[in-house]
């Protein structure tokens, strides 16, 4: 999956001064851009085989008569650089547990039921304005070896020159998020991982992703 052109921001961490803001410093005035989206571990449940149906609507599998169980939600966002410019053509691979908190993955031995009608994975591309959109089921939380995980969606994002693996959390799960080991580990960067629910429509969320490029 790696490429000579794709660099992890974490790879720069040891370089200290090469943090995002300073890399972009120009002239006498340091560039203060949008905060980069926090990186998270990939976790154990990335699909072993990418499903043939991987479109932006995870709630319907091709050929199935029934929609996936659970609360249908829409998430829209943009992929941006730190100056707020859109990153078009960014590849977003995303995967998540179903409404019961179960991944369709052999490593997930939880007793929560699988949902045969849930896609669980999507691979989409940001458009010319950096916009992207998915329709999915709000994932359930689940117990894990590192404690209870709040609802979240994993994202592997590949921009033009940089890649990030992140997790999207839900703003209304603030209490559960605050107890989550991985969320807490993000420290001051944690807010960059939180999707905001539309005040007028609880089924709609917005989450922008900021990459170095
Ligand atoms: Fe997960």
Short mmCIF file of C-alpha atoms and ligand atoms in Angstrom, two decimals:
data_model
loop_
_atom_site.label_atom_id
_atom_site.label_comp_id
_atom_site.label_asym_id
_atom_site.label_seq_id
_atom_site.Cartn_x
_atom_site.Cartn_y
_atom_site.Cartn_z
CA UNK A 1 0.00 0.00 0.00
CA UNK A 2 2.93 2.31 0.53
CA UNK A 3 4.43 4.41 -2.19
CA UNK A 4 7.50 6.54 -2.48
CA UNK A 5 5.22 9.47 -3.04
CA UNK A 6 3.03 8.80 -0.04
CA UNK A 7 4.53 9.91 3.22
CA UNK A 8 3.07 9.48 6.66
CA UNK A 9 3.00 12.62 8.74
CA UNK A 10 4.13 10.43 11.60
CA UNK A 11 7.33 9.73 9.73
CA UNK A 12 8.18 13.36 10.20
CA UNK A 13 7.38 13.41 13.88
CA UNK A 14 10.93 12.61 14.94
CA UNK A 15 12.17 15.52 12.90
CA UNK A 16 10.57 17.91 15.35
CA UNK A 17 10.87 21.16 13.46
CA UNK A 18 9.49 19.50 10.37
CA UNK A 19 5.98 19.60 11.81
CA UNK A 20 3.28 20.73 9.44
CA UNK A 21 3.19 24.42 10.29
CA UNK A 22 6.90 24.94 10.11
CA UNK A 23 7.33 23.06 6.87
CA UNK A 24 4.97 25.61 5.37
CA UNK A 25 6.69 28.60 6.96
CA UNK A 26 7.41 31.19 4.34
CA UNK A 27 9.43 34.34 4.70
CA UNK A 28 9.30 36.02 8.07
CA UNK A 29 5.79 34.90 8.94
CA UNK A 30 5.06 31.26 9.86
CA UNK A 31 2.04 29.80 8.14
CA UNK A 32 -0.84 29.05 10.51
CA UNK A 33 -3.12 26.76 8.59
CA UNK A 34 -5.95 24.41 9.33
CA UNK A 35 -4.99 21.69 11.81
CA UNK A 36 -4.14 18.38 10.17
CA UNK A 37 -6.58 15.53 10.75
CA UNK A 38 -5.28 13.35 13.56
CA UNK A 39 -3.77 9.99 12.66
CA UNK A 40 -4.99 6.77 14.27
CA UNK A 41 -3.84 3.16 14.16
CA UNK A 42 -5.30 1.15 11.30
CA UNK A 43 -6.64 -1.45 13.72
CA UNK A 44 -7.23 -5.14 13.04
CA UNK A 45 -10.34 -5.05 10.87
CA UNK A 46 -9.38 -3.66 7.46
CA UNK A 47 -11.13 -6.03 5.02
CA UNK A 48 -8.99 -8.97 3.91
CA UNK A 49 -10.67 -8.89 0.52
CA UNK A 50 -12.01 -5.61 -0.77
CA UNK A 51 -15.68 -6.27 -1.53
CA UNK A 52 -16.84 -5.94 -5.12
CA UNK A 53 -19.60 -3.62 -3.95
CA UNK A 54 -17.74 -0.67 -2.47
CA UNK A 55 -19.77 2.34 -3.55
CA UNK A 56 -20.71 5.35 -1.43
CA UNK A 57 -23.95 3.85 -0.14
CA UNK A 58 -23.02 1.24 2.45
CA UNK A 59 -26.63 0.60 3.38
CA UNK A 60 -27.51 -1.35 0.22
CA UNK A 61 -25.65 -4.29 -1.22
CA UNK A 62 -26.19 -4.94 -4.91
CA UNK A 63 -28.76 -7.66 -5.46
CA UNK A 64 -30.08 -7.56 -1.91
CA UNK A 65 -33.76 -6.94 -1.30
CA UNK A 66 -33.23 -5.42 2.12
CA UNK A 67 -31.38 -2.42 3.44
CA UNK A 68 -28.85 -2.81 6.27
CA UNK A 69 -30.22 -2.63 9.82
CA UNK A 70 -29.71 0.43 11.96
CA UNK A 71 -29.85 4.20 11.78
CA UNK A 72 -29.19 5.47 8.26
CA UNK A 73 -26.88 8.49 8.29
CA UNK A 74 -25.30 10.71 5.67
CA UNK A 75 -21.80 12.06 6.08
CA UNK A 76 -20.43 14.76 3.82
CA UNK A 77 -17.10 16.47 3.88
CA UNK A 78 -14.19 17.86 1.98
CA UNK A 79 -10.55 16.87 1.63
CA UNK A 80 -8.48 20.01 2.05
CA UNK A 81 -4.91 21.09 2.43
CA UNK A 82 -3.87 23.32 5.31
CA UNK A 83 -4.58 26.43 3.29
CA UNK A 84 -8.14 25.29 2.75
CA UNK A 85 -7.60 24.40 -0.90
CA UNK A 86 -9.58 21.37 -2.06
CA UNK A 87 -7.70 18.15 -2.76
CA UNK A 88 -9.46 16.57 -5.69
CA UNK A 89 -9.04 12.93 -6.60
CA UNK A 90 -8.21 11.86 -3.04
CA UNK A 91 -8.98 8.19 -2.46
CA UNK A 92 -10.95 7.41 0.70
CA UNK A 93 -11.20 3.78 1.78
CA UNK A 94 -13.43 3.43 4.82
CA UNK A 95 -14.59 0.55 6.92
CA UNK A 96 -16.72 0.16 10.02
CA UNK A 97 -18.68 -2.11 12.32
CA UNK A 98 -22.39 -2.63 11.70
CA UNK A 99 -25.15 -1.25 13.93
CA UNK A 100 -24.56 -4.06 16.43
CA UNK A 101 -20.86 -3.24 16.71
CA UNK A 102 -19.57 -6.19 14.65
CA UNK A 103 -17.09 -6.17 11.78
CA UNK A 104 -17.44 -8.60 8.91
CA UNK A 105 -13.89 -9.81 9.51
CA UNK A 106 -12.57 -13.16 10.74
CA UNK A 107 -10.57 -11.45 13.47
CA UNK A 108 -13.74 -10.04 15.02
CA UNK A 109 -14.86 -12.82 17.34
CA UNK A 110 -17.52 -10.74 19.08
CA UNK A 111 -20.87 -12.42 19.62
CA UNK A 112 -22.77 -9.45 18.18
CA UNK A 113 -24.56 -10.49 14.98
CA UNK A 114 -23.29 -9.89 11.46
CA UNK A 115 -25.61 -8.02 9.11
CA UNK A 116 -25.59 -9.76 5.73
CA UNK A 117 -27.12 -6.64 4.15
CA UNK A 118 -24.44 -4.23 5.33
CA UNK A 119 -21.60 -3.25 2.98
CA UNK A 120 -19.18 -2.33 5.76
CA UNK A 121 -16.58 -0.88 3.36
CA UNK A 122 -16.49 1.82 0.71
CA UNK A 123 -13.86 3.21 -1.63
CA UNK A 124 -14.63 6.67 -2.96
CA UNK A 125 -12.82 9.63 -4.50
CA UNK A 126 -13.15 13.33 -3.70
CA UNK A 127 -14.48 15.42 -6.57
CA UNK A 128 -13.04 18.55 -8.21
CA UNK A 129 -14.05 20.64 -5.19
CA UNK A 130 -12.61 18.12 -2.73
CA UNK A 131 -16.13 17.05 -1.73
CA UNK A 132 -17.11 13.52 -0.77
CA UNK A 133 -20.26 11.92 0.61
CA UNK A 134 -21.35 8.59 2.01
CA UNK A 135 -24.61 7.09 3.20
CA UNK A 136 -24.12 4.49 5.88
CA UNK A 137 -25.38 3.01 9.13
CA UNK A 138 -24.27 4.57 12.37
CA UNK A 139 -21.84 1.97 13.74
CA UNK A 140 -22.34 0.42 17.14
CA UNK A 141 -19.66 0.62 19.79
CA UNK A 142 -17.92 -2.58 20.79
CA UNK A 143 -15.71 -4.12 23.45
CA UNK A 144 -12.09 -4.63 22.50
CA UNK A 145 -8.82 -5.63 24.16
CA UNK A 146 -8.14 -1.93 24.79
CA UNK A 147 -11.54 -1.32 26.37
CA UNK A 148 -14.90 -0.26 25.01
CA UNK A 149 -14.70 1.54 21.68
CA UNK A 150 -17.26 4.25 20.94
CA UNK A 151 -18.92 4.34 17.51
CA UNK A 152 -16.34 5.24 14.87
CA UNK A 153 -15.49 4.80 11.20
CA UNK A 154 -11.98 4.06 9.96
CA UNK A 155 -10.65 6.06 7.00
CA UNK A 156 -7.54 5.47 4.89
CA UNK A 157 -7.10 8.70 2.94
CA UNK A 158 -4.64 9.13 0.10
CA UNK A 159 -4.21 12.64 -1.24
CA UNK A 160 -1.88 13.82 -3.96
CA UNK A 161 1.32 13.49 -1.94
CA UNK A 162 0.28 12.43 1.56
CA UNK A 163 -1.63 9.64 3.22
CA UNK A 164 -3.43 9.48 6.54
CA UNK A 165 -5.23 6.74 8.41
CA UNK A 166 -7.80 8.26 10.71
CA UNK A 167 -10.93 7.47 12.67
CA UNK A 168 -14.13 9.48 12.54
CA UNK A 169 -15.92 9.88 15.88
CA UNK A 170 -19.42 11.25 16.50
CA UNK A 171 -19.92 14.52 18.37
CA UNK A 172 -23.01 13.28 20.23
CA UNK A 173 -20.92 10.43 21.72
CA UNK A 174 -18.74 12.88 23.64
CA UNK A 175 -18.94 10.93 26.92
CA UNK A 176 -17.98 7.62 25.31
CA UNK A 177 -15.29 9.31 23.22
CA UNK A 178 -13.74 10.83 26.33
CA UNK A 179 -13.33 7.34 27.85
CA UNK A 180 -11.81 5.79 24.71
CA UNK A 181 -8.11 5.01 24.87
CA UNK A 182 -7.44 5.86 21.23
CA UNK A 183 -9.49 9.05 21.28
CA UNK A 184 -7.79 10.21 24.45
CA UNK A 185 -4.45 9.41 22.85
CA UNK A 186 -5.10 12.03 20.18
CA UNK A 187 -4.81 14.73 22.82
CA UNK A 188 -5.30 18.25 21.49
CA UNK A 189 -5.76 16.87 17.97
CA UNK A 190 -8.88 14.90 18.94
CA UNK A 191 -11.42 17.51 17.74
CA UNK A 192 -10.14 17.04 14.18
CA UNK A 193 -11.57 13.51 14.30
CA UNK A 194 -15.09 14.45 15.30
CA UNK A 195 -17.98 14.62 12.83
CA UNK A 196 -20.50 17.31 13.66
CA UNK A 197 -24.18 16.52 13.53
CA UNK A 198 -26.46 18.89 11.62
CA UNK A 199 -28.55 20.78 14.19
CA UNK A 200 -31.59 20.58 11.96
CA UNK A 201 -31.16 16.98 10.86
CA UNK A 202 -29.76 14.41 13.29
CA UNK A 203 -29.10 11.97 10.43
CA UNK A 204 -26.62 14.30 8.73
CA UNK A 205 -23.00 14.83 9.65
CA UNK A 206 -20.11 16.88 8.34
CA UNK A 207 -16.44 16.00 8.60
CA UNK A 208 -13.59 17.71 6.74
CA UNK A 209 -10.27 15.96 6.34
CA UNK A 210 -7.09 18.05 6.24
CA UNK A 211 -3.97 16.56 4.68
CA UNK A 212 -0.58 18.07 3.99
CA UNK A 213 -1.28 17.58 0.32
FE1 LIG B 1 -12.75 -0.04 14.80
#
